[in-house]
Short mmCIF file of C-alpha atoms in Angstrom, two decimals:
data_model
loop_
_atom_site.label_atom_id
_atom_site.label_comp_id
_atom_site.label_asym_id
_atom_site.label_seq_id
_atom_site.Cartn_x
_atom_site.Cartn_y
_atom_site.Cartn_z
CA UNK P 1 63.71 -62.59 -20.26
CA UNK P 2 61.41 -61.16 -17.49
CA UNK P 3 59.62 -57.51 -18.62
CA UNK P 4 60.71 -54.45 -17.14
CA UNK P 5 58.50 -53.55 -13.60
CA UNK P 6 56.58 -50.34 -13.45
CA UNK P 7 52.88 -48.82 -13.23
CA UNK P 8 50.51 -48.88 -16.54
CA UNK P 9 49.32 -45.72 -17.82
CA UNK P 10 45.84 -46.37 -16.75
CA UNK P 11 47.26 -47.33 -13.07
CA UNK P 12 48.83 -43.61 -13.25
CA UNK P 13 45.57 -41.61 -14.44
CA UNK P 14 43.95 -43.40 -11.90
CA UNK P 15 46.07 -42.83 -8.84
CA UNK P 16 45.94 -39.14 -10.15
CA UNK P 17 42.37 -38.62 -10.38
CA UNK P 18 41.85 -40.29 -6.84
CA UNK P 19 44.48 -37.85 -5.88
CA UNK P 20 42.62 -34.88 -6.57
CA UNK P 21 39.43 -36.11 -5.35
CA UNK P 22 40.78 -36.69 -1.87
CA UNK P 23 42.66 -33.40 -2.09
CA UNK P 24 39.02 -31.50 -3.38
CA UNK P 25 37.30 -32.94 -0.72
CA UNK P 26 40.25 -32.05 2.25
CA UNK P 27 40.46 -28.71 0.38
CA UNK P 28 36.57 -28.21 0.92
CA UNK P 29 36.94 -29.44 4.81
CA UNK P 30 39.67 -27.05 5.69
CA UNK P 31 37.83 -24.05 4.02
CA UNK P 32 34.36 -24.81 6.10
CA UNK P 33 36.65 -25.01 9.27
CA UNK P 34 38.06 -22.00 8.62
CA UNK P 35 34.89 -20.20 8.04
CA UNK P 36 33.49 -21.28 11.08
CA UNK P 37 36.05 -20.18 12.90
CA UNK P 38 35.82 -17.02 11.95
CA UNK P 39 32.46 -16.90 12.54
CA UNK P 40 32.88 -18.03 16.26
CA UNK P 41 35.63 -15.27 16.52
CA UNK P 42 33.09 -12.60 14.89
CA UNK P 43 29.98 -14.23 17.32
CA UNK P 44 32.25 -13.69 20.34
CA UNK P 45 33.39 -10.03 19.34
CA UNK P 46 30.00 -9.13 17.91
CA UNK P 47 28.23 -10.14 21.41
CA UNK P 48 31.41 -7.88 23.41
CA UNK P 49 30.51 -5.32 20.88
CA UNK P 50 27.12 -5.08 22.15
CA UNK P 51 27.75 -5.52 25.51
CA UNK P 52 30.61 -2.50 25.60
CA UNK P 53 27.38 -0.39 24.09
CA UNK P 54 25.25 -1.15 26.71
CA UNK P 55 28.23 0.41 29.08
CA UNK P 56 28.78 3.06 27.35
CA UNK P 57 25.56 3.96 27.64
CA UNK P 58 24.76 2.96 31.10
CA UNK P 59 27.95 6.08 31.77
CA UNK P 60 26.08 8.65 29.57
CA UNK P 61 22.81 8.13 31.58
CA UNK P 62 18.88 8.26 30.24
CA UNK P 63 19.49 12.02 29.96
CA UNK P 64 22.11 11.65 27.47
CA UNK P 65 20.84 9.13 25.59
CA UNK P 66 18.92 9.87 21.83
CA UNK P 67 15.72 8.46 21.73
CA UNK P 68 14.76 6.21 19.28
CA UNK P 69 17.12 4.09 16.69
CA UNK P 70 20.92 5.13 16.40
CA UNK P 71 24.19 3.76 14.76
CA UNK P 72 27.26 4.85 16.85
CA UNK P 73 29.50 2.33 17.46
CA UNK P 74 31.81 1.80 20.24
CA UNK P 75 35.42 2.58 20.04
CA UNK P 76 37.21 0.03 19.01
CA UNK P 77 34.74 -1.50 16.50
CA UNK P 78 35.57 -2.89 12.75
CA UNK P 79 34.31 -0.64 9.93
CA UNK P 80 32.39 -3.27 8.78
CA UNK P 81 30.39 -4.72 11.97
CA UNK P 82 26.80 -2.42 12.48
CA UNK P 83 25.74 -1.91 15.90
CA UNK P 84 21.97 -0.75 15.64
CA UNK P 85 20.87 0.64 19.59
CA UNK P 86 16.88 1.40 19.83
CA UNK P 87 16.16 3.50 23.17
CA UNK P 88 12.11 3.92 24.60
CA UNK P 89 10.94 5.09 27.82
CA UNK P 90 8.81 2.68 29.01
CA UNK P 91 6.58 3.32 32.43
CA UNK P 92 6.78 0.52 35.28
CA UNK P 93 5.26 -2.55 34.29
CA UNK P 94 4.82 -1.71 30.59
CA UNK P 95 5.05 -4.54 28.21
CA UNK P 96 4.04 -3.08 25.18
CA UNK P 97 5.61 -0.58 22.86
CA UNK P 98 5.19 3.24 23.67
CA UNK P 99 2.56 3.60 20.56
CA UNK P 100 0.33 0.69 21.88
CA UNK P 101 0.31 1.76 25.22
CA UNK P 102 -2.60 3.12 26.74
CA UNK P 103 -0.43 5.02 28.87
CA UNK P 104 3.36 5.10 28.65
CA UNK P 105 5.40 6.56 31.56
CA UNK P 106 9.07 7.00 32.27
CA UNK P 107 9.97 4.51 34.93
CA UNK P 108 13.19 3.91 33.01
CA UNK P 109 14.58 3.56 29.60
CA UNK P 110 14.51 0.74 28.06
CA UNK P 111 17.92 -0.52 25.45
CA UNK P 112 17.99 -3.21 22.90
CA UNK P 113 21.66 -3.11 21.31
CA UNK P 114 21.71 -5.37 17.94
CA UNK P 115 25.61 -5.78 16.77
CA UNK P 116 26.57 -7.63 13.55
CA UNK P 117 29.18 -8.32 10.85
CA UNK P 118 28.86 -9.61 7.35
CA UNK P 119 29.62 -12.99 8.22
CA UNK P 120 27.07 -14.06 10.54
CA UNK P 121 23.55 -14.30 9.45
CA UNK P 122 21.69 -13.12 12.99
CA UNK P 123 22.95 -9.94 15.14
CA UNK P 124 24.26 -10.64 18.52
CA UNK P 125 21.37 -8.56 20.70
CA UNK P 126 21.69 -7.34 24.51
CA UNK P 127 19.08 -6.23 26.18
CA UNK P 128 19.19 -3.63 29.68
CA UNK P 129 16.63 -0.61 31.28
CA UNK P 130 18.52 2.59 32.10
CA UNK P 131 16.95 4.10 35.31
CA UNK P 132 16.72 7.66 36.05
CA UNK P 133 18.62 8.99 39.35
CA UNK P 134 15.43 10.56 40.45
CA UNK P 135 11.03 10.20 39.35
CA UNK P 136 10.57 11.40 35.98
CA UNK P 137 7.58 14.04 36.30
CA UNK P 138 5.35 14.46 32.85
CA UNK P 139 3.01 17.04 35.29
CA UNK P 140 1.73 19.56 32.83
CA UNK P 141 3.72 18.78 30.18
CA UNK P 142 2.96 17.01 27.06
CA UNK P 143 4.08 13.53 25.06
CA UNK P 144 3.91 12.23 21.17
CA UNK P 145 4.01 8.73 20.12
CA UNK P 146 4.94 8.69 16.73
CA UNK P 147 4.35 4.88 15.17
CA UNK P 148 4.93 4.20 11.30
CA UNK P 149 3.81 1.24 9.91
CA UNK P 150 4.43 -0.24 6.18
CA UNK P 151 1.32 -1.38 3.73
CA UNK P 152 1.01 -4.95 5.85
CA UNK P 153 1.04 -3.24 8.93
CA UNK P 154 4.28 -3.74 10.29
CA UNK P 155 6.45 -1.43 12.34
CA UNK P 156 9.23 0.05 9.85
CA UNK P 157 12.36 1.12 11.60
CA UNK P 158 15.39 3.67 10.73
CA UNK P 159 12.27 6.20 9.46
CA UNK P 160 13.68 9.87 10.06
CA UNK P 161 10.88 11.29 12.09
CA UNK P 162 11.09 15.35 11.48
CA UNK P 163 9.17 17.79 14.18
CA UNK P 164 9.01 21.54 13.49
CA UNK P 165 7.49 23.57 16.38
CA UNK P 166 7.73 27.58 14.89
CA UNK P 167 6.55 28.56 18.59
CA UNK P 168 8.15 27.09 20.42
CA UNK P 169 11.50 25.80 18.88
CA UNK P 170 12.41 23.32 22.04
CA UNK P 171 10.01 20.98 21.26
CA UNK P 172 11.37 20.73 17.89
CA UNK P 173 13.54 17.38 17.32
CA UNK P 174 14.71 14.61 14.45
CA UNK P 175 15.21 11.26 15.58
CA UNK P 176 15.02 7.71 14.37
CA UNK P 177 11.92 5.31 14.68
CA UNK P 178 12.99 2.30 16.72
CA UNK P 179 12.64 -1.72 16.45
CA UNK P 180 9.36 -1.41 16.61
CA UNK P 181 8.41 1.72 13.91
CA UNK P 182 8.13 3.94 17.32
CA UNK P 183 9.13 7.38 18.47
CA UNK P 184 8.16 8.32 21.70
CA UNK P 185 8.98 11.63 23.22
CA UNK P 186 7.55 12.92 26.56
CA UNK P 187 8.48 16.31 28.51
CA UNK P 188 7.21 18.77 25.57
CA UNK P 189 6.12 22.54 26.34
CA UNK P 190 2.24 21.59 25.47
CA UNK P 191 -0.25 23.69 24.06
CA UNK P 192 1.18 23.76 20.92
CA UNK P 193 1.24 22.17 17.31
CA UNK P 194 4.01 19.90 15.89
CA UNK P 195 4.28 19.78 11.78
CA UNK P 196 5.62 16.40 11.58
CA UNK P 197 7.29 14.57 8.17
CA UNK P 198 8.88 11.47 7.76
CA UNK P 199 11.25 9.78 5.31
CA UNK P 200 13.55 7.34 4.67
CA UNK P 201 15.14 6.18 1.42
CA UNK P 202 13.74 3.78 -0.64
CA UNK P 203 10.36 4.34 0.67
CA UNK P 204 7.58 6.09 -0.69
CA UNK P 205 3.95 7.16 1.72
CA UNK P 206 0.30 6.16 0.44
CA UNK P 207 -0.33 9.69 -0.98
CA UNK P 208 1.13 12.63 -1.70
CA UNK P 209 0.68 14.42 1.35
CA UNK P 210 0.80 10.83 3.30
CA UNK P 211 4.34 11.87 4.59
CA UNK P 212 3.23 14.62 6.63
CA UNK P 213 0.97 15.26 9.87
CA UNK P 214 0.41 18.14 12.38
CA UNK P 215 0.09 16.74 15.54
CA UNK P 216 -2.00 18.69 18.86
CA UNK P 217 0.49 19.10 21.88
CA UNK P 218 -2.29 19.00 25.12
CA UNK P 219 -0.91 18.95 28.93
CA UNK P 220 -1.15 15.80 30.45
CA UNK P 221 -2.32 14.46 26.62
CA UNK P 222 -0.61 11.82 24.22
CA UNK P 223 -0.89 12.67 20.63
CA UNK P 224 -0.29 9.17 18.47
CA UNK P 225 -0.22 10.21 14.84
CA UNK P 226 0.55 7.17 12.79
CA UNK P 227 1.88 7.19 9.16
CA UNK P 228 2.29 4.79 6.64
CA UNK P 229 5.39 4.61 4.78
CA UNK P 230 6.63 1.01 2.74
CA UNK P 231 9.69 0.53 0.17
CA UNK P 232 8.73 1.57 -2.98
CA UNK P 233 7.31 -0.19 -5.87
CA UNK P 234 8.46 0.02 -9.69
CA UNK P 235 6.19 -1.48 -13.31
CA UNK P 236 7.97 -2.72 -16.36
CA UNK P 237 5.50 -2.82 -19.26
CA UNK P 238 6.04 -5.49 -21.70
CA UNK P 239 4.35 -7.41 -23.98
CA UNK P 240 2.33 -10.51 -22.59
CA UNK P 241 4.09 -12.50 -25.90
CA UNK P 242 7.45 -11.86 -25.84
CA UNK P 243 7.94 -13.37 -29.90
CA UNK P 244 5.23 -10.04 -30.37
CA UNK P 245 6.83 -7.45 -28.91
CA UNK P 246 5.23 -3.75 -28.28
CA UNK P 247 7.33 -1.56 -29.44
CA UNK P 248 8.93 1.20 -27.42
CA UNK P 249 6.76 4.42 -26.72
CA UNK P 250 3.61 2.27 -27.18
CA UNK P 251 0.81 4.16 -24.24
CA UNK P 252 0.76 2.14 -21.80
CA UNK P 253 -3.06 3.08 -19.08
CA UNK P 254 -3.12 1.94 -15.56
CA UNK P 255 -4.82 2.21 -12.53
CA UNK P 256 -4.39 0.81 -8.85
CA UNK P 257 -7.14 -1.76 -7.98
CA UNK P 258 -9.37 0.50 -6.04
CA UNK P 259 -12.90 1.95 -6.36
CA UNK P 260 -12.35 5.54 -7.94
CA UNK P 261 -8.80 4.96 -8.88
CA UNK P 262 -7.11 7.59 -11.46
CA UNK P 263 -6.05 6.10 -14.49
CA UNK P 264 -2.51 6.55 -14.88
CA UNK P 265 -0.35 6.62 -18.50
CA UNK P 266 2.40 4.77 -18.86
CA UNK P 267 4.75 3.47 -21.59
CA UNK P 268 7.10 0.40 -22.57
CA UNK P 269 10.14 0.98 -22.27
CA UNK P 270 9.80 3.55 -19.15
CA UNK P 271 9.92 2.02 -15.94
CA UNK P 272 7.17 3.32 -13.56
CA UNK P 273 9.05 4.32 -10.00
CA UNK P 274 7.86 5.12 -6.66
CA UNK P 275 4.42 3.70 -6.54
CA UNK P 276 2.82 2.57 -3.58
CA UNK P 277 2.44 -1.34 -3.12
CA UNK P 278 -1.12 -1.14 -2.45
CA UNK P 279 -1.60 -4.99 -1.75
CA UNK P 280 -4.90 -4.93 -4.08
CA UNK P 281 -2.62 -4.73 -7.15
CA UNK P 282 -3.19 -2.94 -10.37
CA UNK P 283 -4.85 -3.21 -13.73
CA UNK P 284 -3.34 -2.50 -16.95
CA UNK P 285 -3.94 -2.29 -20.64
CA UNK P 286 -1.77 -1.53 -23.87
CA UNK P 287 -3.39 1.59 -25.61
CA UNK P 288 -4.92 5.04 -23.96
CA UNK P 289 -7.56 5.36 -21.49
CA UNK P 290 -10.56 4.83 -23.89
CA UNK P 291 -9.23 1.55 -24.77
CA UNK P 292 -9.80 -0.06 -21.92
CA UNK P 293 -11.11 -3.85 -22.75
CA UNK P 294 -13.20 -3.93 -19.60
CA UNK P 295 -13.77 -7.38 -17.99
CA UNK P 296 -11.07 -8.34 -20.38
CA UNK P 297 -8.44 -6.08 -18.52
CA UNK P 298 -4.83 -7.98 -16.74
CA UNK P 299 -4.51 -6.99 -13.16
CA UNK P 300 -1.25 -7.68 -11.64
CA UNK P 301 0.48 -7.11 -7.83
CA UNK P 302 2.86 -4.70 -6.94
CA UNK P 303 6.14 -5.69 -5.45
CA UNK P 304 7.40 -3.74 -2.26
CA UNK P 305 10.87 -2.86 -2.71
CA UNK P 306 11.13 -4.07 -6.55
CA UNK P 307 9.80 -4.00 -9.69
CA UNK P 308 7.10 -5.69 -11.54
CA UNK P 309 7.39 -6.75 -15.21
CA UNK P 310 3.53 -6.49 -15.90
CA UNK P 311 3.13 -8.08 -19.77
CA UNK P 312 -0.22 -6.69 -21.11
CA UNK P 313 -2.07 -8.73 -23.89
CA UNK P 314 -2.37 -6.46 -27.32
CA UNK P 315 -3.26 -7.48 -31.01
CA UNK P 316 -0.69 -9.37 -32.71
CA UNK P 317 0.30 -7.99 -36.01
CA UNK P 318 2.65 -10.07 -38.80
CA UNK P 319 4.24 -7.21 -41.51
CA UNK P 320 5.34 -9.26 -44.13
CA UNK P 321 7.00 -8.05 -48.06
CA UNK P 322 9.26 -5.52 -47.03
CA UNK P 323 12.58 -5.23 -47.78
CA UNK P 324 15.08 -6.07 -44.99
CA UNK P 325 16.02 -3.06 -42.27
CA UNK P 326 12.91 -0.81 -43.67
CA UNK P 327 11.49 1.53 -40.90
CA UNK P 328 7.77 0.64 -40.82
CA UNK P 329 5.72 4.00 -38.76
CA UNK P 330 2.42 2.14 -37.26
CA UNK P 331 -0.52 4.94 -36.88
CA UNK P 332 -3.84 4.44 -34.75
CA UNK P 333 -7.26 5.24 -36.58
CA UNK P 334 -9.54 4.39 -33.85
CA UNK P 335 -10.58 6.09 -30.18
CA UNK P 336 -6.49 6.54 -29.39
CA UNK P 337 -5.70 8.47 -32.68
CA UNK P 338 -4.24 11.38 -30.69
CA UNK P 339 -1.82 8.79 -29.12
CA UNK P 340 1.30 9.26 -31.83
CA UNK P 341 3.06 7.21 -34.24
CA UNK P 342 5.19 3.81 -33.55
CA UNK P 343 8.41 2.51 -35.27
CA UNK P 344 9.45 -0.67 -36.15
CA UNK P 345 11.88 -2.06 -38.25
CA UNK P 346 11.97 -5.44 -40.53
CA UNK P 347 14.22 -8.05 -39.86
CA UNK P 348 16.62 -9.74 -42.54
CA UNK P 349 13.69 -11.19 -44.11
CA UNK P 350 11.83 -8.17 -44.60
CA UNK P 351 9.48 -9.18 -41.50
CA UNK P 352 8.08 -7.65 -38.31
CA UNK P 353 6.24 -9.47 -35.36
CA UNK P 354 4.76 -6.76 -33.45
CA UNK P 355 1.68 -5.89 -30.76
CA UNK P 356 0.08 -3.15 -30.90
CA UNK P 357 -3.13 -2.09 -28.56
CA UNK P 358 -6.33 -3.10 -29.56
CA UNK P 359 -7.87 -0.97 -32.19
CA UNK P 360 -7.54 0.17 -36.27
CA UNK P 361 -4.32 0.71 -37.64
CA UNK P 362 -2.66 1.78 -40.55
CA UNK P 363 0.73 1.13 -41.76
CA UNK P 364 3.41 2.98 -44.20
CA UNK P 365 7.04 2.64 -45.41
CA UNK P 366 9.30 3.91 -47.79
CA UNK P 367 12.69 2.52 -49.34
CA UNK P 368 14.75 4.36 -51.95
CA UNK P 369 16.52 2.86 -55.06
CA UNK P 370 18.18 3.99 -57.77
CA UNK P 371 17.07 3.88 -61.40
CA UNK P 372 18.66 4.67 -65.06
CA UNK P 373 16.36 7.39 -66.21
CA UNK P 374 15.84 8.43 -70.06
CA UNK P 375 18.80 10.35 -70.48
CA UNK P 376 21.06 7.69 -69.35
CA UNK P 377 21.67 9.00 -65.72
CA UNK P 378 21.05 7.26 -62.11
CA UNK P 379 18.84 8.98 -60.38
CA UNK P 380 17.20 7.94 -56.63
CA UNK P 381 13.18 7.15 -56.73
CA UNK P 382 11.46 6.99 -53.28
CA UNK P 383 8.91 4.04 -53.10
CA UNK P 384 6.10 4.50 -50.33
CA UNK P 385 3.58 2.22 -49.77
CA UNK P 386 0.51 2.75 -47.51
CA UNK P 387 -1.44 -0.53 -45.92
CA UNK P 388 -4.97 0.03 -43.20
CA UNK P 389 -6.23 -2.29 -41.24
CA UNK P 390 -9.77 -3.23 -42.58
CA UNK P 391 -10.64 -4.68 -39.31
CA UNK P 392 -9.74 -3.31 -36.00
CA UNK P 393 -7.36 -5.52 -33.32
CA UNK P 394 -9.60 -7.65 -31.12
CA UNK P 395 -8.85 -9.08 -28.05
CA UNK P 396 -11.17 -12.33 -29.37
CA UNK P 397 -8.77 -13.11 -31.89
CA UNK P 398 -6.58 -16.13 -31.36
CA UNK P 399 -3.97 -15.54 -34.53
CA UNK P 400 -2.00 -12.76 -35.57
CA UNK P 401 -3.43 -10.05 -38.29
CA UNK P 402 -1.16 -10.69 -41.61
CA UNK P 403 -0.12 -7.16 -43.35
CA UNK P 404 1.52 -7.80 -46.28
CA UNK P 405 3.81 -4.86 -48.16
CA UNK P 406 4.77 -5.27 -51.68
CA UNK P 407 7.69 -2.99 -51.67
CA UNK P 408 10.16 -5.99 -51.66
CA UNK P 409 8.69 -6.80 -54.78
CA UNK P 410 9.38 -3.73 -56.55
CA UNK P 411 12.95 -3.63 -55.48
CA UNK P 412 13.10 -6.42 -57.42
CA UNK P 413 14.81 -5.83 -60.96
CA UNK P 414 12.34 -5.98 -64.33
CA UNK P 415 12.76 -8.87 -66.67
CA UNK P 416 15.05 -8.33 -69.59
CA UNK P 417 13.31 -7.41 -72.91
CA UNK P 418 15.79 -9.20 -74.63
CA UNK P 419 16.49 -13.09 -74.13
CA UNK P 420 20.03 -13.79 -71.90
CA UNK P 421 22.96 -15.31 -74.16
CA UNK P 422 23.52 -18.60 -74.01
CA UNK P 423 26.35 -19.86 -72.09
CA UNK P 424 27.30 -22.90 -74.29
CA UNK P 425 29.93 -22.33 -76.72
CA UNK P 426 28.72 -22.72 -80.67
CA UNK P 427 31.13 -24.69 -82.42
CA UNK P 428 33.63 -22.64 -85.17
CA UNK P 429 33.75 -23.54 -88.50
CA UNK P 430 36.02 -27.15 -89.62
CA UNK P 431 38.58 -27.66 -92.23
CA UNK P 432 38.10 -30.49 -94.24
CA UNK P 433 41.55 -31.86 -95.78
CA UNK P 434 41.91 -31.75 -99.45
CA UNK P 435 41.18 -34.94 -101.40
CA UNK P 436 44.37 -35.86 -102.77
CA UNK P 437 44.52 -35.42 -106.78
#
């Protein structure tokens, strides 16, 4: 008799699995096409978005128009599309930005619109001049170029740019730096003094006054004050070996990479914020000022805009013979004894890995337990031991500096004065049967 027809199971599983394959990878097809679709239709409304700016503006006139860097958005727009429009008076012929120019004039206004959206990676940008209906005349009046640069020298845009004139309150204005870090304002009642500040979030200046200026106003004069402003820079301190931690709280001293440079304190576990990324980096050491290891000392580089986990070398330290979860206060003797007291804790073997700064250092514990006293009654005894340091840390030494407690050895229980029974079973006594008479 002829078998039954049909598929084998292994004919099934593998018509499945080349199933799904071919469905993945038509899946994975129509998903790209449909993203770049959408990215087409967001290029194509993204470069109308800019263009209906440039109208807009073009209708308001140079007059109406806010100098500098500005976010409205035509009418019409998505929430989520950002339409960035930087506006500069430029004289006739001039190339260059208002704060490089010898001389700028106001021949026209120049526009640079930037739209975008969250899909697409570049902005859509239109570029126009806006001329004036009639000659722009700067005769005895006076002009400010206001540029702001980051900590490499480039232009930083979006910076609120603050003027305060107390005499005369028309020259007084906040605007936006534009594409190119650059705030240019002309027609301004001169012989006067602008206090000038600027900001912007995130960002921090090179000092603490570095935010500020007070700027001349001359007739027929340009004042360029230029300030420095760059996204600001965080420190984590940790410890350079991460199986010998520092504990947290341990002084942490600091100073930026230049010649007279304060020494700063610190501390792990407290993130330093708002620093300056000066681009010659810092230098760092576990311990207070006076323990600074000299040519021995880590220097590391600040990151603009981020943080930088700076792991400082330090004495090693092994605390061994202590009982397990046993708070362990760590005291320096040497040059940072004003410095204050660190806690650790042992581990489930009655062991801490620690670093500590370089330096003497002296140890102590305690651990209660309770104890039968003479009268028969528990009672709780406190057992402290104290352990120093004989030698100081030193930055020469390759191994870690053993420190060994016996307090886990007198938790331990005393011997027995009297021998333990034994667990065998002695044999009872036998009856013997009577002999028969």
């Amino acid at each position: 008799m002829a078998a039954d027809g049909g598929f084998s199971l292994v004919e099934v599983l593998a018509a499945v699995v080349l199933f799904v394959a071919i469905s993945a990878s038509t899946i994975t097809v129509l998903l790209m096409a449909l993203k770049t679709v959408r990215e087409n239709n967001d290029r194509v409304l993204v470069a109308n978005v800019a263009r209906s700016q440039i109208e807009e503006l073009r209708v308001l006139g140079p007059d109406q128009i806010v100098p500098g860097l500005t976010y409205d958005k035509p009418a019409g727009t998505p929430d989520d599309f950002v339409v960035e429009t930087s506006a500069q008076w430029v004289g006739a012929g001039q190339a260059a930005s208002a704060c490089d120019a010898a001389s700028p004039g106001q021949a026209y206004l120049r526009i640079r619109v930037a739209a975008s959206s969250p899909d697409l990676g570049a902005p859509a940008v239109a570029d126009t001049i806006i001329a004036p209906e009639a000659n722009v005349s700067d005769e005895g009046t006076a002009a400010i170029a206001i540029n702001v640069e980051d900590h490499n020298g480039e232009p930083v845009s979006g910076v609120t740019v603050t003027a305060v004139d107390s005499t005369s309150p028309e020259n007084s204005f906040t605007y936006l730096t534009g594409s190119d870090g650059c705030l240019y304002i002309p027609g301004l009642t001169p012989d006067r003094a602008l206090a000038i500040t600027v900001s912007k979030d995130g960002y921090v200046s090179n000092s603490e006054s570095g935010d500020t200026t007070t700027s001349n106003l001359d007739a027929g004069s340009l004042a360029k004050p230029s300030l420095l402003l760059a996204p600001a820079s965080g420190i984590d301190f940790i410890s350079e070996k991460s199986d010998y931690p520092l504990p947290v709280g341990t002084p942490i001293s600091w100073r930026v990479n230049e010649t007279g440079a304060l020494v700063n304190s610190g501390q792990t576990g407290v993130a330093v914020v708002g620093q300056w990324p000066n681009p010659s980096g810092f230098a760092a050491w576990a311990g207070c000022a006076d323990a600074d290891p000299g040519d021995l000392v880590q220097t590391f580089d600040f990151t603009a805009g981020g943080s930088t986990v700076a792991g400082v070398s330090a004495g090693r330290v092994e605390l061994s013979g202590l009982p397990p979860g046993v708070d362990v206060i760590a005291s320096p003797t040497g040059v940072c004894s004003d410095q204050g007291t660190l806690t650790v804790r042992s581990d489930v073997d009655g062991i801490v890995r620690l670093s500590l700064p370089y330096g003497l250092w002296s140890f102590s514990a305690s651990v209660e337990r309770e104890i039968v006293d003479g009268e028969g009654e528990t009672v709780t005894e406190t057992l402290s031991e104290d352990v120093t340091l004989s030698e100081p840390l030193d930055p020469a030494q390759a191994d870690s500096t053993p420190v060994e407690f016996t307090l886990a050895d007198q938790l331990e229980p005393p011997p027995s004065e009297f021998p333990e029974p034994s667990s065998s079973e002695s044999p009872g006594p036998s009856l013997s049967p009577k002999a028969s008479p």
